[in-house]
PDB file of C-alpha atoms (C1' of nucleotides) in Angstrom:
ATOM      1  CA  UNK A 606       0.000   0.000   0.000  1.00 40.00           C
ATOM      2  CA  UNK A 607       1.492   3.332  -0.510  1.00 53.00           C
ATOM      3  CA  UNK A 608       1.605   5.461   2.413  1.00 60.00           C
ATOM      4  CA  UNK A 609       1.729   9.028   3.024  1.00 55.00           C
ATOM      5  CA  UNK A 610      -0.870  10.293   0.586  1.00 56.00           C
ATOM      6  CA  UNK A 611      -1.469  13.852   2.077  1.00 64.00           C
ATOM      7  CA  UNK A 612       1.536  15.830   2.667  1.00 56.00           C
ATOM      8  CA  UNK A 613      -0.641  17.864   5.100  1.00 53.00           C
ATOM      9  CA  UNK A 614       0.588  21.040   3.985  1.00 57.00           C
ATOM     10  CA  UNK A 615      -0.219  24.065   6.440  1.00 65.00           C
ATOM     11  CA  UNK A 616      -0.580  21.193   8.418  1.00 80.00           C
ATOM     12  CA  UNK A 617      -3.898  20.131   8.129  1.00 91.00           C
ATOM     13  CA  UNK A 618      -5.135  18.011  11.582  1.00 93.00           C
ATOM     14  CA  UNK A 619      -7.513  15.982   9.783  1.00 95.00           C
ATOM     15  CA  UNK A 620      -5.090  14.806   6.926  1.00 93.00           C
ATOM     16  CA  UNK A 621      -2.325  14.119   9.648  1.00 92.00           C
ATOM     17  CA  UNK A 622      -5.143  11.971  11.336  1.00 95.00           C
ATOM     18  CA  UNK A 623      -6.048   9.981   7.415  1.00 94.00           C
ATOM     19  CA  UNK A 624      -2.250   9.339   6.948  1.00 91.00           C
ATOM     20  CA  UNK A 625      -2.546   7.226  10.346  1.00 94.00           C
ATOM     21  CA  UNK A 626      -6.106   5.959  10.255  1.00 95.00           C
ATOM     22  CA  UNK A 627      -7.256   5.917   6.671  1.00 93.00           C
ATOM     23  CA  UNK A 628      -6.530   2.534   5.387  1.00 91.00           C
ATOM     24  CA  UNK A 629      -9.501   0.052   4.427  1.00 91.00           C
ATOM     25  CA  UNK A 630     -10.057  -1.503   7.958  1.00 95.00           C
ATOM     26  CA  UNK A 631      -7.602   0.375  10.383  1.00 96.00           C
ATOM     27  CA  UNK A 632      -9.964   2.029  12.048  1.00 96.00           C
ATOM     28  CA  UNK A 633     -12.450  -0.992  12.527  1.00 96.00           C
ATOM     29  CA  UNK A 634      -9.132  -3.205  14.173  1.00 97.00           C
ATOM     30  CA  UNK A 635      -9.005  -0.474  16.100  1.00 97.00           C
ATOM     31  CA  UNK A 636     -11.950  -0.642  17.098  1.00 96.00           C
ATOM     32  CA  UNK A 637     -12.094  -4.102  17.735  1.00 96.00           C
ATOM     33  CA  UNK A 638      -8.932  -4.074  19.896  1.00 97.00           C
ATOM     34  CA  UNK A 639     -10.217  -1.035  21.987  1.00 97.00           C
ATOM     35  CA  UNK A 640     -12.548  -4.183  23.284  1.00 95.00           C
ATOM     36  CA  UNK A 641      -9.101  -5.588  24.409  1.00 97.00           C
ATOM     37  CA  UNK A 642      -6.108  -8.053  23.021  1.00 98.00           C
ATOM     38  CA  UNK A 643      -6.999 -10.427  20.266  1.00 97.00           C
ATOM     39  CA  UNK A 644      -5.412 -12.875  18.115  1.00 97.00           C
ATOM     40  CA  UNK A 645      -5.380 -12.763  14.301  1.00 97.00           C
ATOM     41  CA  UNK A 646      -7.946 -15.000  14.149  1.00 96.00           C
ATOM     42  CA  UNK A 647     -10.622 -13.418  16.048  1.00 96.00           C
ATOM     43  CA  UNK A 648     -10.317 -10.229  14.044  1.00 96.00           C
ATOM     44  CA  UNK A 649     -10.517 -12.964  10.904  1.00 94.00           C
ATOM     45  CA  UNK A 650     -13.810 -13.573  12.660  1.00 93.00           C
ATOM     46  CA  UNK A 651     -15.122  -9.980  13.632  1.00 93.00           C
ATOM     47  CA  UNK A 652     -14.301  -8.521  10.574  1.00 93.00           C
ATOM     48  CA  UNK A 653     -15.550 -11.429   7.877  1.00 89.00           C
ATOM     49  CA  UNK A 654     -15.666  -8.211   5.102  1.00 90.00           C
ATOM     50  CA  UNK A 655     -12.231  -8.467   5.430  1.00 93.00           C
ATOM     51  CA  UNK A 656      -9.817 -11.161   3.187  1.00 94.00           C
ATOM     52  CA  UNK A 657      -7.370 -12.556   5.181  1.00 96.00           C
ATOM     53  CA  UNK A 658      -4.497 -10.939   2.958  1.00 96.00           C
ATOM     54  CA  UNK A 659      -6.055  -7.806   3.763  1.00 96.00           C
ATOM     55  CA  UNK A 660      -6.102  -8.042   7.457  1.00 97.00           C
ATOM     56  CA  UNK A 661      -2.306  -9.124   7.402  1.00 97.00           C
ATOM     57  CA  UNK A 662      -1.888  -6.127   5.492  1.00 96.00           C
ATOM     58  CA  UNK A 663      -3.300  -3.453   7.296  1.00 97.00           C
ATOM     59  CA  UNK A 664      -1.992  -4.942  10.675  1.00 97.00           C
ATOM     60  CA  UNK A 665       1.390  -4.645   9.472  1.00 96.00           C
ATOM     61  CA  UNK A 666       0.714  -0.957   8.814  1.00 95.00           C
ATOM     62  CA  UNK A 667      -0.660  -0.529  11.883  1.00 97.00           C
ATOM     63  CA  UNK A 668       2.511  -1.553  13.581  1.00 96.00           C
ATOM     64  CA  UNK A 669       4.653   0.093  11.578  1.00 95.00           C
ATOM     65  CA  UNK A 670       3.104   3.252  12.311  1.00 95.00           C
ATOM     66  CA  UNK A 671       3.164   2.001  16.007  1.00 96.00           C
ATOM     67  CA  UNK A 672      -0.434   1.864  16.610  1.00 97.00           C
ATOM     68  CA  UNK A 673      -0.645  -1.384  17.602  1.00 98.00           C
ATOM     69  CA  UNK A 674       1.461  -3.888  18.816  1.00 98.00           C
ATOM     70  CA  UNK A 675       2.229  -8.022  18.116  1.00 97.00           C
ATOM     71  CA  UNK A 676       2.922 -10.500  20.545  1.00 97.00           C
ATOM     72  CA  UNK A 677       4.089 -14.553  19.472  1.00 97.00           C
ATOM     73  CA  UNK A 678       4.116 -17.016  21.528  1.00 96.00           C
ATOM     74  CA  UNK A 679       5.981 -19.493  19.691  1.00 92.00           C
ATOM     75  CA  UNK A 680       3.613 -22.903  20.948  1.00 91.00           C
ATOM     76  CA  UNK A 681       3.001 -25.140  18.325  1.00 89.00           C
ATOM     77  CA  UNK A 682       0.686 -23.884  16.939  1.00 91.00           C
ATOM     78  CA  UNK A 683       1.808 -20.834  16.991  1.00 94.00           C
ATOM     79  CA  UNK A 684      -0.065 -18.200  18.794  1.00 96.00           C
ATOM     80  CA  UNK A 685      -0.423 -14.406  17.994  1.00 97.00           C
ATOM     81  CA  UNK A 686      -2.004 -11.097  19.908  1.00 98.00           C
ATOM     82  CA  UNK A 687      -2.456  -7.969  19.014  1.00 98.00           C
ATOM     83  CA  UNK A 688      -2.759  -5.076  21.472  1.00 98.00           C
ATOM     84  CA  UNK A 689      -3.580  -1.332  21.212  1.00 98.00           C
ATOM     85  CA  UNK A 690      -0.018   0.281  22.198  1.00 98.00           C
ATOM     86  CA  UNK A 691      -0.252   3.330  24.307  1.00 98.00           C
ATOM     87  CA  UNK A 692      -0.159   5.745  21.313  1.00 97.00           C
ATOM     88  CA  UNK A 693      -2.760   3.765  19.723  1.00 98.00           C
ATOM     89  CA  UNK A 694      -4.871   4.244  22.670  1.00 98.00           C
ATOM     90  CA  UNK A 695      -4.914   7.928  21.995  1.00 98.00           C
ATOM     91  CA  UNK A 696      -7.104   7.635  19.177  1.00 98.00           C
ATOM     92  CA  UNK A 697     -10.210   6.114  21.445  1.00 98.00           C
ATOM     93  CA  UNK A 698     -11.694   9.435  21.180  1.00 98.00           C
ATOM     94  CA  UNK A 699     -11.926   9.364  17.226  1.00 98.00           C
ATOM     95  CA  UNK A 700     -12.738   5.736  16.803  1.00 98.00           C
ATOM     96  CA  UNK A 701     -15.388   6.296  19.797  1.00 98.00           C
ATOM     97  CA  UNK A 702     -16.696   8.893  17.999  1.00 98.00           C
ATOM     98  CA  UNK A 703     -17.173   7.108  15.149  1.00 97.00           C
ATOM     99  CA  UNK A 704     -18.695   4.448  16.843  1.00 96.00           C
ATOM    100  CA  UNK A 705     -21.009   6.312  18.239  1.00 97.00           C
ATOM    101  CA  UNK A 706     -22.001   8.243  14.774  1.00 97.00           C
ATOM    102  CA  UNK A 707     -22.198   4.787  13.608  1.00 95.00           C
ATOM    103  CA  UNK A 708     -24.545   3.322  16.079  1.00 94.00           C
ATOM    104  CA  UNK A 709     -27.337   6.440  15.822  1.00 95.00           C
ATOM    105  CA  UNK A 710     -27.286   6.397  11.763  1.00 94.00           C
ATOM    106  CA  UNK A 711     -27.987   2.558  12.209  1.00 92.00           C
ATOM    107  CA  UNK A 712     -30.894   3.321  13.936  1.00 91.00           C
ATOM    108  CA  UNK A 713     -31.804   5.691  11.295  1.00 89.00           C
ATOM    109  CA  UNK A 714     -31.585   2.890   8.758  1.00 83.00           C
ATOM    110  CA  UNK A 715     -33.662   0.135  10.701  1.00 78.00           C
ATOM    111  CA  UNK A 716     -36.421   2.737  11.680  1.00 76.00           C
ATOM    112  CA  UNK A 717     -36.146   3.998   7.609  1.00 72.00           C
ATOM    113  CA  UNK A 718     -36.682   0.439   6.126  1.00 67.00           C
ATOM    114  CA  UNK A 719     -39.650  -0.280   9.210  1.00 60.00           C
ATOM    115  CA  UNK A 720     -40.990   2.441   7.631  1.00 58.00           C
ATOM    116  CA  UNK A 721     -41.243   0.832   4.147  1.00 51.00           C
ATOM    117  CA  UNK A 722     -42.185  -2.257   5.427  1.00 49.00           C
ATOM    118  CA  UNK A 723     -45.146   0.103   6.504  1.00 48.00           C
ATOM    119  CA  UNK A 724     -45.497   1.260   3.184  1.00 44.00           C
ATOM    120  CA  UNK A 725     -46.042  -2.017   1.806  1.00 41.00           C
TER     121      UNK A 725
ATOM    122  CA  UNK B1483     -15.891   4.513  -7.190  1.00 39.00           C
ATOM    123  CA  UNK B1484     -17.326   1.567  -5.713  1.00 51.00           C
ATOM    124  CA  UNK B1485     -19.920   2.320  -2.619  1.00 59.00           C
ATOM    125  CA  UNK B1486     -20.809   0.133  -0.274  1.00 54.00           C
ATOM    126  CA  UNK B1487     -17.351  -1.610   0.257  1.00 57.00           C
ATOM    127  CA  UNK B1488     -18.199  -2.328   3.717  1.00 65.00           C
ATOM    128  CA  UNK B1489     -21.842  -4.477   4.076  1.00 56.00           C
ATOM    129  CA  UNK B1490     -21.543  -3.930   8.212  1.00 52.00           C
ATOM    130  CA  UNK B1491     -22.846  -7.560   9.583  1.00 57.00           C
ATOM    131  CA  UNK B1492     -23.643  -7.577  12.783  1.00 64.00           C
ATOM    132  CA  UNK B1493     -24.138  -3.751  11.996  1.00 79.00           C
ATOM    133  CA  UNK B1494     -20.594  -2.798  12.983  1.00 91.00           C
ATOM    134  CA  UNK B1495     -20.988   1.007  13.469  1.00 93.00           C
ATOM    135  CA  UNK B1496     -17.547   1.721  12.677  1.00 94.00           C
ATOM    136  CA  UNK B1497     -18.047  -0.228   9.514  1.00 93.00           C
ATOM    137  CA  UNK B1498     -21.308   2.140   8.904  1.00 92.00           C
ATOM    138  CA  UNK B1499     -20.085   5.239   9.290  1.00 95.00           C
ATOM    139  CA  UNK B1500     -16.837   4.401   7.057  1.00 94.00           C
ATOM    140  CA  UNK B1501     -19.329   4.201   4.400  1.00 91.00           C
ATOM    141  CA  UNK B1502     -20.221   7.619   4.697  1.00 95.00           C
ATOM    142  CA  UNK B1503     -16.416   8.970   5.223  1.00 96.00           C
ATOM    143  CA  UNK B1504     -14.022   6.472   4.271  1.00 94.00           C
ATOM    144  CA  UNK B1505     -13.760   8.095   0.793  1.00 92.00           C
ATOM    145  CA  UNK B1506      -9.900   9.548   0.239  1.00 92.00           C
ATOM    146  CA  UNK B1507     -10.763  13.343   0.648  1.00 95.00           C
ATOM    147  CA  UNK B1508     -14.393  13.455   2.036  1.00 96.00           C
ATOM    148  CA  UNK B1509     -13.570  14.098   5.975  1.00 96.00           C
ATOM    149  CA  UNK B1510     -11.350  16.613   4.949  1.00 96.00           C
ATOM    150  CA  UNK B1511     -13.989  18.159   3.229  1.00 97.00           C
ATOM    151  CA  UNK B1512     -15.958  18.272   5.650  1.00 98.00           C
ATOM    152  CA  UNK B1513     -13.796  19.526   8.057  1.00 97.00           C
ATOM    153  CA  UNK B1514     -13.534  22.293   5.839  1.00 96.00           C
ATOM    154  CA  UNK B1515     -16.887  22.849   5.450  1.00 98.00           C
ATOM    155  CA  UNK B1516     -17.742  22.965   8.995  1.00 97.00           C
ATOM    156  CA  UNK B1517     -15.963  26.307   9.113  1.00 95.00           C
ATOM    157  CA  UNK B1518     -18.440  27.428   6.942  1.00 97.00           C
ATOM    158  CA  UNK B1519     -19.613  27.275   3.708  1.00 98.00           C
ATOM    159  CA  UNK B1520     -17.407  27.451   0.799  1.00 98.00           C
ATOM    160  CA  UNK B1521     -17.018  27.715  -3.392  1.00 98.00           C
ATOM    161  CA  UNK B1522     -15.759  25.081  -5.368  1.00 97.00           C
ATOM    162  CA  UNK B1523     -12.746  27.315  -5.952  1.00 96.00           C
ATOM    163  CA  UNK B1524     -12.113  28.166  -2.327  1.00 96.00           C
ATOM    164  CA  UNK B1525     -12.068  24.445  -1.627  1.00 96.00           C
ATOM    165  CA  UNK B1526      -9.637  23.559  -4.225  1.00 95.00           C
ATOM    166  CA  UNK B1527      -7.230  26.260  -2.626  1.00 93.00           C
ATOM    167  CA  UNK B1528      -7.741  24.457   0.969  1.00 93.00           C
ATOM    168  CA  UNK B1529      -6.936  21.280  -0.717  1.00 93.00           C
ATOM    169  CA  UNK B1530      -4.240  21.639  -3.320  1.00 90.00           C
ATOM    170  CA  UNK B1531      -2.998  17.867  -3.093  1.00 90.00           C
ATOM    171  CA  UNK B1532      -6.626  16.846  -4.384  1.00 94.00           C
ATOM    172  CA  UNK B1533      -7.058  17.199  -7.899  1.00 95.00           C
ATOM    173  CA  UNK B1534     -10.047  19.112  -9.440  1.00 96.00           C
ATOM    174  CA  UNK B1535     -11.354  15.972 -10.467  1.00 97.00           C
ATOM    175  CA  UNK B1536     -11.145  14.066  -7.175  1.00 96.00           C
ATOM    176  CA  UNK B1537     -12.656  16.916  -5.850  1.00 97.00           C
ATOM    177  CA  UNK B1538     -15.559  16.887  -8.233  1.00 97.00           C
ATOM    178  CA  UNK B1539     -15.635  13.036  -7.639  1.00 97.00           C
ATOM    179  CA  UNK B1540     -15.544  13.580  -3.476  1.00 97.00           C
ATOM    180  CA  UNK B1541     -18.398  16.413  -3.551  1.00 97.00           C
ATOM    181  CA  UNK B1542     -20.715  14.257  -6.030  1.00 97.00           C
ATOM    182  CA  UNK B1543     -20.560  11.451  -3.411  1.00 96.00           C
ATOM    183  CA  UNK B1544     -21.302  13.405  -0.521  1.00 97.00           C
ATOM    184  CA  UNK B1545     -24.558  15.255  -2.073  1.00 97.00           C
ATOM    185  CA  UNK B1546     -25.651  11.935  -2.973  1.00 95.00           C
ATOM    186  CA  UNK B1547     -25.660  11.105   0.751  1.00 95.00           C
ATOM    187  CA  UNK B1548     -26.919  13.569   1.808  1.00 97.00           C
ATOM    188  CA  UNK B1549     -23.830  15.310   3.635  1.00 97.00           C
ATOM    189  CA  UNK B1550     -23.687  18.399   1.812  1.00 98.00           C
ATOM    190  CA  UNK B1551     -25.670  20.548  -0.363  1.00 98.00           C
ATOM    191  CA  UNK B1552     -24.951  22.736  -3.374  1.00 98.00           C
ATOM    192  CA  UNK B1553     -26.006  25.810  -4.513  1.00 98.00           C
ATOM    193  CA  UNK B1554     -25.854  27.401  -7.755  1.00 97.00           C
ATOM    194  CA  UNK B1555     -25.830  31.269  -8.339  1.00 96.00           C
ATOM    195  CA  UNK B1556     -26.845  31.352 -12.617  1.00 92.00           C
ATOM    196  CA  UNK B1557     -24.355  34.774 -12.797  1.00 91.00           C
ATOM    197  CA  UNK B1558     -21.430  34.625 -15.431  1.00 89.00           C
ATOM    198  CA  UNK B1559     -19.626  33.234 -14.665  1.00 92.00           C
ATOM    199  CA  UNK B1560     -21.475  30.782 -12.614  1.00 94.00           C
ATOM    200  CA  UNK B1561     -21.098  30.585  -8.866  1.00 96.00           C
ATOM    201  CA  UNK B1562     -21.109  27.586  -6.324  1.00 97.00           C
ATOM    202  CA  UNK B1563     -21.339  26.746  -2.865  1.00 98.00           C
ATOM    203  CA  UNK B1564     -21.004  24.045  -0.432  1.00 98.00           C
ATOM    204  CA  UNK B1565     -22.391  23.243   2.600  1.00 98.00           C
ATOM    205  CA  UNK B1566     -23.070  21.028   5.102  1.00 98.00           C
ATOM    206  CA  UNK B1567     -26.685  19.479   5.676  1.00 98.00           C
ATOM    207  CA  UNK B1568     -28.140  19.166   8.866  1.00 98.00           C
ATOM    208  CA  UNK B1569     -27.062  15.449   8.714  1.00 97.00           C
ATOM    209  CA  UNK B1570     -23.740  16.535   7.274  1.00 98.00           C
ATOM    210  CA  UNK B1571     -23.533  18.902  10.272  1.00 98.00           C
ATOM    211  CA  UNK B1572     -24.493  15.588  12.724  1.00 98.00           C
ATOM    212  CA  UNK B1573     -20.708  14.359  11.693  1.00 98.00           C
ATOM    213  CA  UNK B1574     -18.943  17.247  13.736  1.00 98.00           C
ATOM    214  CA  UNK B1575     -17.948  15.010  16.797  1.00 98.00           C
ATOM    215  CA  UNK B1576     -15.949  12.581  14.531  1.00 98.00           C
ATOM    216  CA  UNK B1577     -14.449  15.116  12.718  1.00 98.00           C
ATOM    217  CA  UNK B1578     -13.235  17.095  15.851  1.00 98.00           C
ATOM    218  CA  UNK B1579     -12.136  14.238  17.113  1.00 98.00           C
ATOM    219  CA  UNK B1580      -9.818  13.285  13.964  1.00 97.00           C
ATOM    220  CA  UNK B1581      -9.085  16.950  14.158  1.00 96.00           C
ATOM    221  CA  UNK B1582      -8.115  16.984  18.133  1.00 97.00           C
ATOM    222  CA  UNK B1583      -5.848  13.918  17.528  1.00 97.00           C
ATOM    223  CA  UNK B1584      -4.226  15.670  14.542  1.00 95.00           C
ATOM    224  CA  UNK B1585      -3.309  18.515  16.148  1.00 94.00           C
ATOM    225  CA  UNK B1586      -1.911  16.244  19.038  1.00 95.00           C
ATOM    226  CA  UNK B1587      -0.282  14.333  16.205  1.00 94.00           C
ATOM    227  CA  UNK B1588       1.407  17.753  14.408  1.00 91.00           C
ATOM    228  CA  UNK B1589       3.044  18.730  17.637  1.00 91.00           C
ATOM    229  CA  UNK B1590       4.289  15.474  18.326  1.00 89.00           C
ATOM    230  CA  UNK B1591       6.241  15.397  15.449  1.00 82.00           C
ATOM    231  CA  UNK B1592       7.514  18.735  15.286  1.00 78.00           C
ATOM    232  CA  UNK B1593       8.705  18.559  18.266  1.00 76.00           C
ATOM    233  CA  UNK B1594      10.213  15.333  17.262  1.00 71.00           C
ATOM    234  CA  UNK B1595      11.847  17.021  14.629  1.00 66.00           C
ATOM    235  CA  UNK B1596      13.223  19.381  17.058  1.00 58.00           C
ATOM    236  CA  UNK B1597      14.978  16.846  18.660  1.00 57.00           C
ATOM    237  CA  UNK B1598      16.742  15.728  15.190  1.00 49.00           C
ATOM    238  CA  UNK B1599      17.916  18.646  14.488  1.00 49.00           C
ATOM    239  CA  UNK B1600      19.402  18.960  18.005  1.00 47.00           C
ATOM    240  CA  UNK B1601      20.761  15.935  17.780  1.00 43.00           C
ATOM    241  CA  UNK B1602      22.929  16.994  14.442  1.00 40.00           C
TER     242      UNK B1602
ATOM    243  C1'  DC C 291      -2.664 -21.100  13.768  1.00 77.02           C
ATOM    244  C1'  DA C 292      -1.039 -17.301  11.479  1.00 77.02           C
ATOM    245  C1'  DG C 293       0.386 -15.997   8.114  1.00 77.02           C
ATOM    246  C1'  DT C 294       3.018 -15.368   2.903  1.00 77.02           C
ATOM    247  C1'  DA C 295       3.387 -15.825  -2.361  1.00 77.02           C
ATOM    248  C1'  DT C 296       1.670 -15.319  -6.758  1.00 77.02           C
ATOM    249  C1'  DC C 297      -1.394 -14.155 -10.275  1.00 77.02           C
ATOM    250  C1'  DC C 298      -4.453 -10.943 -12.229  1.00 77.02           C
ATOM    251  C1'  DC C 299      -8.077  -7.788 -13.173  1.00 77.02           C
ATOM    252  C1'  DA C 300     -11.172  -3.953 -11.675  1.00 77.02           C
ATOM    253  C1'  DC C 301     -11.207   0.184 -10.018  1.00 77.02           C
ATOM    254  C1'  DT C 302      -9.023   4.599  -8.761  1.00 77.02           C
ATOM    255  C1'  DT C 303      -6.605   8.326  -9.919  1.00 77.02           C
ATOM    256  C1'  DG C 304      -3.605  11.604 -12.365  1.00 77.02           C
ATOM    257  C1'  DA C 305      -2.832  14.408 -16.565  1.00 77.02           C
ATOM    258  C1'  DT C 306      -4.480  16.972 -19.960  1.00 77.02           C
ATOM    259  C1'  DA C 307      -7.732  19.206 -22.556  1.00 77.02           C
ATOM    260  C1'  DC C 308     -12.204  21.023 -23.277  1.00 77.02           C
ATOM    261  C1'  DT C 309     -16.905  23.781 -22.101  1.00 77.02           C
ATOM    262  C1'  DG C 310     -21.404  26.303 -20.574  1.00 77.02           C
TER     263       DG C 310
ATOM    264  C1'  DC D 468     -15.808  29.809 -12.412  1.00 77.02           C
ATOM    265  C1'  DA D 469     -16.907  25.232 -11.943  1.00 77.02           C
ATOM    266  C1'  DG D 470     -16.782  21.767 -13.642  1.00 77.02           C
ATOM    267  C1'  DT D 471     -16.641  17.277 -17.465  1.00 77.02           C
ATOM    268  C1'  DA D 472     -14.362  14.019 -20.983  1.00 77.02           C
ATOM    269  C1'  DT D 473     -11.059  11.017 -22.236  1.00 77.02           C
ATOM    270  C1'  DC D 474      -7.142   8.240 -21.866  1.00 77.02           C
ATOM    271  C1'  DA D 475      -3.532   5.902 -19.658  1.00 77.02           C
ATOM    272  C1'  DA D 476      -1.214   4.124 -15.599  1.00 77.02           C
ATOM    273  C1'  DG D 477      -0.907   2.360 -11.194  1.00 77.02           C
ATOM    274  C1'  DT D 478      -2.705   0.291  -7.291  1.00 77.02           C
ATOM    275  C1'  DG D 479      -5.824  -2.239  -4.425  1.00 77.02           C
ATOM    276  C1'  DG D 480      -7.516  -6.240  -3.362  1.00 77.02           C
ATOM    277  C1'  DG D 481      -9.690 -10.988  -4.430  1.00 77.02           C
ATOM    278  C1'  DA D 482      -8.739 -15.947  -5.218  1.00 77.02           C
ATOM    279  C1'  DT D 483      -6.012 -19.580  -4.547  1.00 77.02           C
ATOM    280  C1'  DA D 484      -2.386 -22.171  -2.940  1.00 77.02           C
ATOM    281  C1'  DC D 485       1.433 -22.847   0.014  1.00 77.02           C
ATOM    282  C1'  DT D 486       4.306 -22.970   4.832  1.00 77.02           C
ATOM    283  C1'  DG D 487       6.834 -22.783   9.590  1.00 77.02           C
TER     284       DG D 487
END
DNA sequence: CAGTATCCCACTTGATACTG
DNA sequence: CAGTATCAAGTGGGATACTG
């Protein structure tokens, strides 16, 4: 994936934010691991949208960028975590925020379509 | 561009409102536009690393959501604004947010670059 | 289990030029 | 001014198969 896509010129907060959080499911492992540690495959699980390929991807951005961090505990089979890292943490606020954004325009959508079951 | 990349089982609300503001320019947008409303013109000024195109692309999607509205002044030559819809306007928290944690973001690293250059 | 490797095409996006 | 049209290029991302 190619990375730094805004050069944020005069600095712009919300682009510095995109460069960190704007990949195709960053924000939603975030979101997932907010709920606490998990290994690879119970993201594989929460996020079924999401190839497997993909999810390697992204995670490796994620650490990269420090966001999150891996842990491998070399059993046979192997076992993985993954864990918010203290910067990562910092972006509760904006993945709360869109969680919550998230939660009322789904109740938008279910009351919307009761209504045209109405209409029927 | 595709819509509807994400198909939110189990109505993940991160998932949801990615739909609405996962595209590559639209939060910035609106982040602009929440200062007010704004021309085409003044817009492609704010946001010189998006091309007029994108731009075009970016605003289409959000008035076909519903985030934003246009208006169109028939003068020659013609005249256009941007704003934000009441439901646009409902997206403020996540933007602030992504806005907070940029700002947190910018200082971080210039002070980090401070530190470089002391370290020369 | 937790990935990686490879192939491959659809979509995204930039560049450039044109227009009401 | 505020876009659109067209073309070409590059990337994103799925499918499938393989591995320590």
């Amino acid at each position: 994936m190619q990375r730094h896509i805004y050069d944020c010129q005069q600095g712009c907060p919300v682009e510095s934010t995109l460069q960190i959080i704007s990949g195709k499911w960053k924000s939603v492992i975030i979101y997932h691991l907010l709920d606490g540690t998990k290994r690879f495959n119970d993201l594989e699980k929460l996020m079924s949208d999401c190839s497997r390929r993909m999810l390697s991807l992204q995670l490796k951005e994620l650490l990269a960028d420090g966001v999150i961090s891996k842990e491998v505990f070399p059993s046979v089979p192997v076992k993985t975590t993954y864990s918010l890292t203290e910067f990562g943490r910092t972006l509760e606020p904006v993945i709360s925020s869109m969680e919550q954004w998230g939660i009322m325009y789904n109740q938008l959508h279910r009351s919307q379509a009761s209504v045209s079951e109405v209409q029927k």
